[in-house]
PDB file of C-alpha atoms in Angstrom:
ATOM      1  CA  MET A   1     185.034  64.416 109.477  1.00 44.00           C
ATOM      2  CA  ALA A   2     185.529  68.242 109.661  1.00 43.00           C
ATOM      3  CA  LYS A   3     188.051  69.536 112.261  1.00 48.00           C
ATOM      4  CA  ALA A   4     186.645  71.507 115.153  1.00 49.00           C
ATOM      5  CA  LYS A   5     187.556  75.160 115.063  1.00 57.00           C
ATOM      6  CA  GLN A   6     189.951  76.180 117.812  1.00 63.00           C
ATOM      7  CA  SER A   7     188.838  79.205 119.862  1.00 80.00           C
ATOM      8  CA  SER A   8     191.206  82.160 119.991  1.00 87.00           C
ATOM      9  CA  LEU A   9     192.383  84.003 123.121  1.00 90.00           C
ATOM     10  CA  SER A  10     189.608  85.912 124.900  1.00 91.00           C
ATOM     11  CA  ALA A  11     190.052  88.956 127.159  1.00 89.00           C
ATOM     12  CA  GLU A  12     189.921  86.647 130.201  1.00 93.00           C
ATOM     13  CA  ASP A  13     192.597  84.434 128.647  1.00 93.00           C
ATOM     14  CA  LEU A  14     194.887  87.455 128.069  1.00 92.00           C
ATOM     15  CA  ASP A  15     194.454  88.540 131.751  1.00 93.00           C
ATOM     16  CA  HIS A  16     195.294  84.970 132.826  1.00 92.00           C
ATOM     17  CA  LEU A  17     198.419  84.936 130.668  1.00 94.00           C
ATOM     18  CA  ARG A  18     199.637  88.340 132.007  1.00 92.00           C
ATOM     19  CA  ALA A  19     199.117  87.154 135.571  1.00 94.00           C
ATOM     20  CA  GLU A  20     201.179  83.980 134.921  1.00 94.00           C
ATOM     21  CA  LEU A  21     204.009  86.054 133.471  1.00 92.00           C
ATOM     22  CA  ALA A  22     203.924  88.474 136.386  1.00 92.00           C
ATOM     23  CA  GLU A  23     204.469  85.487 138.704  1.00 93.00           C
ATOM     24  CA  GLY A  24     207.446  84.305 136.665  1.00 91.00           C
ATOM     25  CA  ARG A  25     205.684  81.285 135.097  1.00 92.00           C
ATOM     26  CA  PRO A  26     205.839  81.508 131.256  1.00 92.00           C
ATOM     27  CA  PRO A  27     202.407  80.012 130.225  1.00 93.00           C
ATOM     28  CA  VAL A  28     202.002  77.599 127.272  1.00 94.00           C
ATOM     29  CA  VAL A  29     199.650  78.311 124.365  1.00 94.00           C
ATOM     30  CA  TRP A  30     198.875  76.536 121.092  1.00 94.00           C
ATOM     31  CA  PHE A  31     198.694  77.828 117.538  1.00 94.00           C
ATOM     32  CA  THR A  32     195.283  77.904 115.792  1.00 93.00           C
ATOM     33  CA  SER A  33     194.685  77.315 112.140  1.00 89.00           C
ATOM     34  CA  ALA A  34     194.739  81.134 111.609  1.00 88.00           C
ATOM     35  CA  ALA A  35     198.460  81.362 112.546  1.00 88.00           C
ATOM     36  CA  VAL A  36     200.594  82.302 109.544  1.00 87.00           C
ATOM     37  CA  GLY A  37     203.668  80.148 108.804  1.00 85.00           C
ATOM     38  CA  VAL A  38     203.190  77.846 111.860  1.00 88.00           C
ATOM     39  CA  GLU A  39     201.567  74.389 111.992  1.00 90.00           C
ATOM     40  CA  ALA A  40     198.191  74.473 113.751  1.00 89.00           C
ATOM     41  CA  GLY A  41     198.272  72.630 117.115  1.00 89.00           C
ATOM     42  CA  ARG A  42     201.958  73.329 117.769  1.00 94.00           C
ATOM     43  CA  SER A  43     202.694  74.615 121.311  1.00 94.00           C
ATOM     44  CA  ALA A  44     204.728  77.700 122.350  1.00 94.00           C
ATOM     45  CA  LYS A  45     205.677  79.579 125.482  1.00 93.00           C
ATOM     46  CA  VAL A  46     204.482  83.135 126.009  1.00 93.00           C
ATOM     47  CA  LEU A  47     207.440  85.494 126.737  1.00 93.00           C
ATOM     48  CA  ALA A  48     205.999  88.982 126.859  1.00 91.00           C
ATOM     49  CA  PHE A  49     203.294  91.427 125.769  1.00 90.00           C
ATOM     50  CA  THR A  50     204.298  94.479 123.756  1.00 85.00           C
ATOM     51  CA  ASP A  51     202.673  97.899 123.543  1.00 78.00           C
ATOM     52  CA  PRO A  52     200.362  98.994 122.036  1.00 68.00           C
ATOM     53  CA  PRO A  53     198.015  96.030 122.590  1.00 66.00           C
ATOM     54  CA  GLU A  54     196.946  95.779 118.936  1.00 69.00           C
ATOM     55  CA  GLY A  55     198.020  93.639 115.957  1.00 74.00           C
ATOM     56  CA  ASP A  56     200.788  91.091 116.728  1.00 80.00           C
ATOM     57  CA  TYR A  57     201.749  92.025 120.292  1.00 87.00           C
ATOM     58  CA  ILE A  58     202.108  88.589 121.985  1.00 91.00           C
ATOM     59  CA  GLN A  59     205.734  87.455 121.837  1.00 92.00           C
ATOM     60  CA  VAL A  60     206.112  83.645 121.976  1.00 93.00           C
ATOM     61  CA  ARG A  61     208.813  81.027 121.356  1.00 94.00           C
ATOM     62  CA  PRO A  62     207.532  77.903 119.489  1.00 94.00           C
ATOM     63  CA  THR A  63     208.492  74.535 121.013  1.00 91.00           C
ATOM     64  CA  GLY A  64     211.799  73.335 119.495  1.00 88.00           C
ATOM     65  CA  ASP A  65     212.559  76.718 118.030  1.00 88.00           C
ATOM     66  CA  LYS A  66     214.945  79.494 119.201  1.00 87.00           C
ATOM     67  CA  ASP A  67     213.233  82.385 117.398  1.00 89.00           C
ATOM     68  CA  GLU A  68     210.961  84.809 119.209  1.00 89.00           C
ATOM     69  CA  LEU A  69     207.862  85.609 117.122  1.00 90.00           C
ATOM     70  CA  SER A  70     204.886  87.914 117.616  1.00 89.00           C
ATOM     71  CA  PHE A  71     201.289  86.837 117.017  1.00 92.00           C
ATOM     72  CA  SER A  72     197.778  88.200 117.556  1.00 91.00           C
ATOM     73  CA  PRO A  73     195.206  86.722 120.029  1.00 92.00           C
ATOM     74  CA  GLY A  74     193.348  85.232 117.057  1.00 90.00           C
ATOM     75  CA  GLU A  75     196.336  83.040 116.197  1.00 94.00           C
ATOM     76  CA  LEU A  76     196.703  81.498 119.684  1.00 93.00           C
ATOM     77  CA  THR A  77     194.571  79.432 122.040  1.00 94.00           C
ATOM     78  CA  LEU A  78     194.709  77.966 125.585  1.00 91.00           C
ATOM     79  CA  LYS A  79     192.931  74.783 124.511  1.00 88.00           C
ATOM     80  CA  LYS A  80     195.287  71.894 123.843  1.00 85.00           C
ATOM     81  CA  PRO A  81     194.295  70.080 120.590  1.00 78.00           C
ATOM     82  CA  ALA A  82     193.191  66.461 120.967  1.00 75.00           C
ATOM     83  CA  PRO A  83     195.773  63.840 119.856  1.00 66.00           C
ATOM     84  CA  ARG A  84     195.203  62.264 116.517  1.00 61.00           C
ATOM     85  CA  ARG A  85     193.851  58.744 116.452  1.00 63.00           C
ATOM     86  CA  LYS A  86     196.166  56.131 115.027  1.00 59.00           C
ATOM     87  CA  THR A  87     194.729  54.006 112.224  1.00 62.00           C
ATOM     88  CA  PRO A  88     194.936  50.266 113.212  1.00 65.00           C
ATOM     89  CA  PRO A  89     197.090  48.192 110.893  1.00 67.00           C
ATOM     90  CA  PRO A  90     195.248  45.870 108.493  1.00 69.00           C
ATOM     91  CA  PRO A  91     194.819  42.236 109.720  1.00 71.00           C
ATOM     92  CA  PRO A  92     197.409  39.783 108.367  1.00 73.00           C
ATOM     93  CA  ARG A  93     196.460  37.762 105.346  1.00 71.00           C
ATOM     94  CA  PRO A  94     195.705  34.046 105.998  1.00 66.00           C
ATOM     95  CA  GLU A  95     198.528  31.693 104.813  1.00 67.00           C
ATOM     96  CA  PRO A  96     197.640  29.492 101.880  1.00 62.00           C
ATOM     97  CA  VAL A  97     196.874  25.872 102.818  1.00 61.00           C
ATOM     98  CA  ALA A  98     198.763  23.251 100.864  1.00 58.00           C
ATOM     99  CA  ALA A  99     196.541  21.039  98.774  1.00 56.00           C
ATOM    100  CA  ALA A 100     196.201  17.358  99.867  1.00 55.00           C
ATOM    101  CA  PRO A 101     197.862  14.806  97.587  1.00 54.00           C
ATOM    102  CA  ALA A 102     195.622  13.059  95.130  1.00 52.00           C
ATOM    103  CA  PRO A 103     194.602   9.552  96.265  1.00 54.00           C
ATOM    104  CA  ILE A 104     196.215   6.586  94.590  1.00 46.00           C
ATOM    105  CA  GLU A 105     193.435   4.842  92.609  1.00 47.00           C
ATOM    106  CA  HIS A 106     195.431   1.907  91.172  1.00 44.00           C
ATOM    107  CA  LEU A 107     198.395  -0.029  92.446  1.00 47.00           C
ATOM    108  CA  TYR A 108     199.176  -1.274  88.948  1.00 50.00           C
ATOM    109  CA  THR A 109     200.221   1.184  86.285  1.00 55.00           C
ATOM    110  CA  PRO A 110     199.947  -0.024  82.730  1.00 58.00           C
ATOM    111  CA  GLU A 111     202.964   0.301  80.410  1.00 65.00           C
ATOM    112  CA  PRO A 112     202.847   3.664  78.552  1.00 63.00           C
ATOM    113  CA  LYS A 113     202.332   3.641  74.880  1.00 68.00           C
ATOM    114  CA  PRO A 114     205.337   4.801  72.735  1.00 68.00           C
ATOM    115  CA  VAL A 115     205.157   8.551  72.042  1.00 69.00           C
ATOM    116  CA  PRO A 116     206.499   9.814  68.756  1.00 68.00           C
ATOM    117  CA  PRO A 117     209.553  12.033  69.129  1.00 70.00           C
ATOM    118  CA  LYS A 118     208.867  15.767  69.314  1.00 69.00           C
ATOM    119  CA  PRO A 119     210.558  18.167  66.878  1.00 69.00           C
ATOM    120  CA  ALA A 120     213.611  19.896  68.155  1.00 69.00           C
ATOM    121  CA  PRO A 121     212.688  23.229  69.747  1.00 67.00           C
ATOM    122  CA  LYS A 122     213.710  26.374  67.946  1.00 71.00           C
ATOM    123  CA  PRO A 123     216.476  28.330  69.561  1.00 67.00           C
ATOM    124  CA  ALA A 124     215.196  31.171  71.734  1.00 65.00           C
ATOM    125  CA  PRO A 125     215.891  34.661  70.366  1.00 63.00           C
ATOM    126  CA  ALA A 126     218.747  36.514  71.945  1.00 62.00           C
ATOM    127  CA  ALA A 127     217.772  38.550  74.931  1.00 59.00           C
ATOM    128  CA  THR A 128     217.450  42.178  74.216  1.00 58.00           C
ATOM    129  CA  PRO A 129     219.604  44.234  76.542  1.00 55.00           C
ATOM    130  CA  ALA A 130     217.573  46.198  79.038  1.00 56.00           C
ATOM    131  CA  ALA A 131     217.145  49.868  78.350  1.00 53.00           C
ATOM    132  CA  ALA A 132     219.433  52.109  80.302  1.00 50.00           C
ATOM    133  CA  PRO A 133     217.695  53.501  83.350  1.00 53.00           C
ATOM    134  CA  ALA A 134     216.554  57.097  82.945  1.00 52.00           C
ATOM    135  CA  ARG A 135     218.643  59.647  84.675  1.00 53.00           C
ATOM    136  CA  ALA A 136     217.402  60.627  88.030  1.00 50.00           C
ATOM    137  CA  ALA A 137     215.400  63.747  87.980  1.00 54.00           C
ATOM    138  CA  GLY A 138     217.208  66.803  89.254  1.00 58.00           C
ATOM    139  CA  ARG A 139     216.651  67.845  92.850  1.00 63.00           C
ATOM    140  CA  LYS A 140     213.551  69.950  93.461  1.00 66.00           C
ATOM    141  CA  GLN A 141     214.257  73.519  94.151  1.00 67.00           C
ATOM    142  CA  PRO A 142     213.119  74.675  97.598  1.00 63.00           C
ATOM    143  CA  LYS A 143     209.821  76.461  97.651  1.00 69.00           C
ATOM    144  CA  PRO A 144     210.358  80.186  98.313  1.00 75.00           C
ATOM    145  CA  ALA A 145     208.988  81.370 101.614  1.00 72.00           C
ATOM    146  CA  GLU A 146     206.026  83.719 101.691  1.00 85.00           C
ATOM    147  CA  VAL A 147     206.856  87.368 102.525  1.00 86.00           C
ATOM    148  CA  THR A 148     204.355  89.547 104.417  1.00 89.00           C
ATOM    149  CA  VAL A 149     204.885  93.345 104.570  1.00 86.00           C
ATOM    150  CA  THR A 150     202.661  95.318 106.986  1.00 89.00           C
ATOM    151  CA  LEU A 151     202.502  99.151 107.139  1.00 84.00           C
ATOM    152  CA  THR A 152     201.104 100.757 110.293  1.00 89.00           C
ATOM    153  CA  SER A 153     200.309 104.442 110.926  1.00 88.00           C
ATOM    154  CA  THR A 154     199.844 106.325 114.170  1.00 86.00           C
ATOM    155  CA  ALA A 155     197.491 109.212 114.952  1.00 73.00           C
ATOM    156  CA  GLU A 156     200.489 111.590 114.720  1.00 76.00           C
ATOM    157  CA  GLY A 157     201.146 110.572 111.121  1.00 78.00           C
ATOM    158  CA  GLU A 158     204.150 108.317 111.939  1.00 89.00           C
ATOM    159  CA  TRP A 159     204.613 105.121 109.952  1.00 88.00           C
ATOM    160  CA  THR A 160     206.263 101.789 110.799  1.00 93.00           C
ATOM    161  CA  VAL A 161     206.828  98.629 108.699  1.00 89.00           C
ATOM    162  CA  ASP A 162     206.924  94.899 109.676  1.00 88.00           C
ATOM    163  CA  VAL A 163     208.427  92.251 107.410  1.00 88.00           C
ATOM    164  CA  GLN A 164     207.884  88.517 107.953  1.00 90.00           C
ATOM    165  CA  THR A 165     209.502  85.754 105.830  1.00 86.00           C
ATOM    166  CA  GLY A 166     207.629  82.493 106.345  1.00 74.00           C
ATOM    167  CA  ALA A 167     207.394  81.997 110.126  1.00 75.00           C
ATOM    168  CA  LYS A 168     210.334  84.300 110.900  1.00 82.00           C
ATOM    169  CA  ARG A 169     209.789  88.042 111.550  1.00 86.00           C
ATOM    170  CA  VAL A 170     212.858  89.799 110.126  1.00 76.00           C
ATOM    171  CA  LEU A 171     211.757  93.399 110.766  1.00 86.00           C
ATOM    172  CA  LYS A 172     209.435  94.778 113.439  1.00 86.00           C
ATOM    173  CA  ASN A 173     208.136  98.317 113.988  1.00 84.00           C
ATOM    174  CA  ALA A 174     210.853  99.883 111.836  1.00 93.00           C
ATOM    175  CA  PRO A 175     210.175 103.666 111.321  1.00 93.00           C
ATOM    176  CA  ILE A 176     209.583 104.809 107.694  1.00 90.00           C
ATOM    177  CA  ALA A 177     209.101 108.274 106.262  1.00 92.00           C
ATOM    178  CA  ALA A 178     205.530 109.231 105.422  1.00 88.00           C
ATOM    179  CA  SER A 179     206.705 110.578 102.022  1.00 91.00           C
ATOM    180  CA  ALA A 180     208.121 107.143 101.130  1.00 92.00           C
ATOM    181  CA  VAL A 181     204.789 105.527 102.024  1.00 88.00           C
ATOM    182  CA  ALA A 182     202.910 108.081  99.906  1.00 89.00           C
ATOM    183  CA  GLN A 183     205.191 107.441  96.870  1.00 89.00           C
ATOM    184  CA  ALA A 184     204.840 103.647  97.234  1.00 91.00           C
ATOM    185  CA  ALA A 185     201.040 103.856  97.542  1.00 82.00           C
ATOM    186  CA  LYS A 186     200.793 105.780  94.248  1.00 88.00           C
ATOM    187  CA  LEU A 187     202.441 102.828  92.504  1.00 91.00           C
ATOM    188  CA  LEU A 188     199.859 100.373  93.874  1.00 84.00           C
ATOM    189  CA  LEU A 189     196.071 100.101  93.513  1.00 88.00           C
ATOM    190  CA  PRO A 190     193.950 103.256  93.665  1.00 88.00           C
ATOM    191  CA  GLU A 191     192.250 102.018  96.843  1.00 90.00           C
ATOM    192  CA  VAL A 192     195.620 101.762  98.607  1.00 88.00           C
ATOM    193  CA  ASP A 193     196.598 105.302  97.476  1.00 90.00           C
ATOM    194  CA  GLU A 194     193.245 106.688  98.677  1.00 90.00           C
ATOM    195  CA  ALA A 195     193.538 104.977 102.101  1.00 89.00           C
ATOM    196  CA  VAL A 196     197.113 106.270 102.629  1.00 88.00           C
ATOM    197  CA  GLU A 197     196.254 109.770 101.467  1.00 88.00           C
ATOM    198  CA  THR A 198     193.339 109.924 103.919  1.00 90.00           C
ATOM    199  CA  VAL A 199     195.698 109.159 106.826  1.00 89.00           C
ATOM    200  CA  LEU A 200     198.306 111.642 105.600  1.00 87.00           C
ATOM    201  CA  SER A 201     195.671 114.420 105.147  1.00 89.00           C
ATOM    202  CA  ALA A 202     194.367 113.910 108.698  1.00 89.00           C
ATOM    203  CA  ALA A 203     197.912 114.101 110.031  1.00 88.00           C
ATOM    204  CA  ARG A 204     198.628 117.275 108.061  1.00 89.00           C
ATOM    205  CA  GLU A 205     195.530 118.953 109.514  1.00 87.00           C
ATOM    206  CA  ARG A 206     196.494 118.041 113.053  1.00 86.00           C
ATOM    207  CA  HIS A 207     200.063 119.317 112.661  1.00 89.00           C
ATOM    208  CA  LEU A 208     198.858 122.516 110.962  1.00 90.00           C
ATOM    209  CA  ALA A 209     196.481 123.222 113.845  1.00 92.00           C
ATOM    210  CA  ARG A 210     199.322 122.606 116.313  1.00 89.00           C
ATOM    211  CA  VAL A 211     201.624 125.008 114.349  1.00 94.00           C
ATOM    212  CA  GLU A 212     198.946 127.710 114.417  1.00 92.00           C
ATOM    213  CA  GLN A 213     198.503 127.166 118.141  1.00 94.00           C
ATOM    214  CA  LEU A 214     202.233 127.413 118.793  1.00 95.00           C
ATOM    215  CA  ARG A 215     202.515 130.482 116.587  1.00 95.00           C
ATOM    216  CA  ALA A 216     199.756 132.256 118.543  1.00 95.00           C
ATOM    217  CA  GLU A 217     201.449 131.332 121.840  1.00 95.00           C
ATOM    218  CA  LEU A 218     204.809 132.610 120.515  1.00 95.00           C
ATOM    219  CA  GLU A 219     203.269 135.924 119.450  1.00 94.00           C
ATOM    220  CA  ALA A 220     201.590 136.344 122.840  1.00 94.00           C
ATOM    221  CA  ALA A 221     204.875 135.580 124.611  1.00 95.00           C
ATOM    222  CA  GLN A 222     206.705 138.083 122.405  1.00 94.00           C
ATOM    223  CA  ARG A 223     204.228 140.816 123.201  1.00 92.00           C
ATOM    224  CA  ALA A 224     204.555 140.138 126.897  1.00 92.00           C
ATOM    225  CA  LEU A 225     208.327 140.319 126.581  1.00 92.00           C
ATOM    226  CA  ASP A 226     208.118 143.573 124.684  1.00 91.00           C
ATOM    227  CA  GLU A 227     205.953 145.117 127.424  1.00 88.00           C
ATOM    228  CA  LEU A 228     208.387 143.980 130.101  1.00 90.00           C
ATOM    229  CA  THR A 229     211.444 145.381 128.250  1.00 90.00           C
ATOM    230  CA  GLY A 230     209.791 148.524 126.749  1.00 72.00           C
TER     231      GLY A 230
END
């Protein structure tokens, strides 16, 4: 049977969670199947909402864990998952019934006829020593955790980077130079380089326009100062 898809947090759900936090009651949410690095159906407490409200901006603490993680509304839900049904154990096997003894047909048993002697049995071959048990296989190496690196740009051309190892976020909103992002993008796929260059070009145009505006304002202020001191 296919599992029912859990609904993510809606705008009304987010307003409800913010209201609960404002009253000092940390609300409880559950992880959906879209959550990365966390088992679906596990519960967590909402701690805070970060700004800006986009991407992973809901800070939660999973039940039984001390780490504070950030998730998006699509990875959380207010609907508690239904408990799993336990499979009943198989019925016990019936015990075998002992067979009834055969009836005695005759009270008188005739004398048995003499049986010729059987040849002496051949000696059994010597038991072959059991093979030495194979050495236990070496311990399995732990599976490396998945690493997720996310680059985010602002309208002003500023860049930040988030790094998550498995379910633990080790770096969040760390500033990074735009030149470093441009150099890294050139080493990746052409589509990545093109997308990054588009953002950098737009930021350059905005800053150039701002420089021209400030230069014009500076020249106007200099002329006014010259007239006042001339």
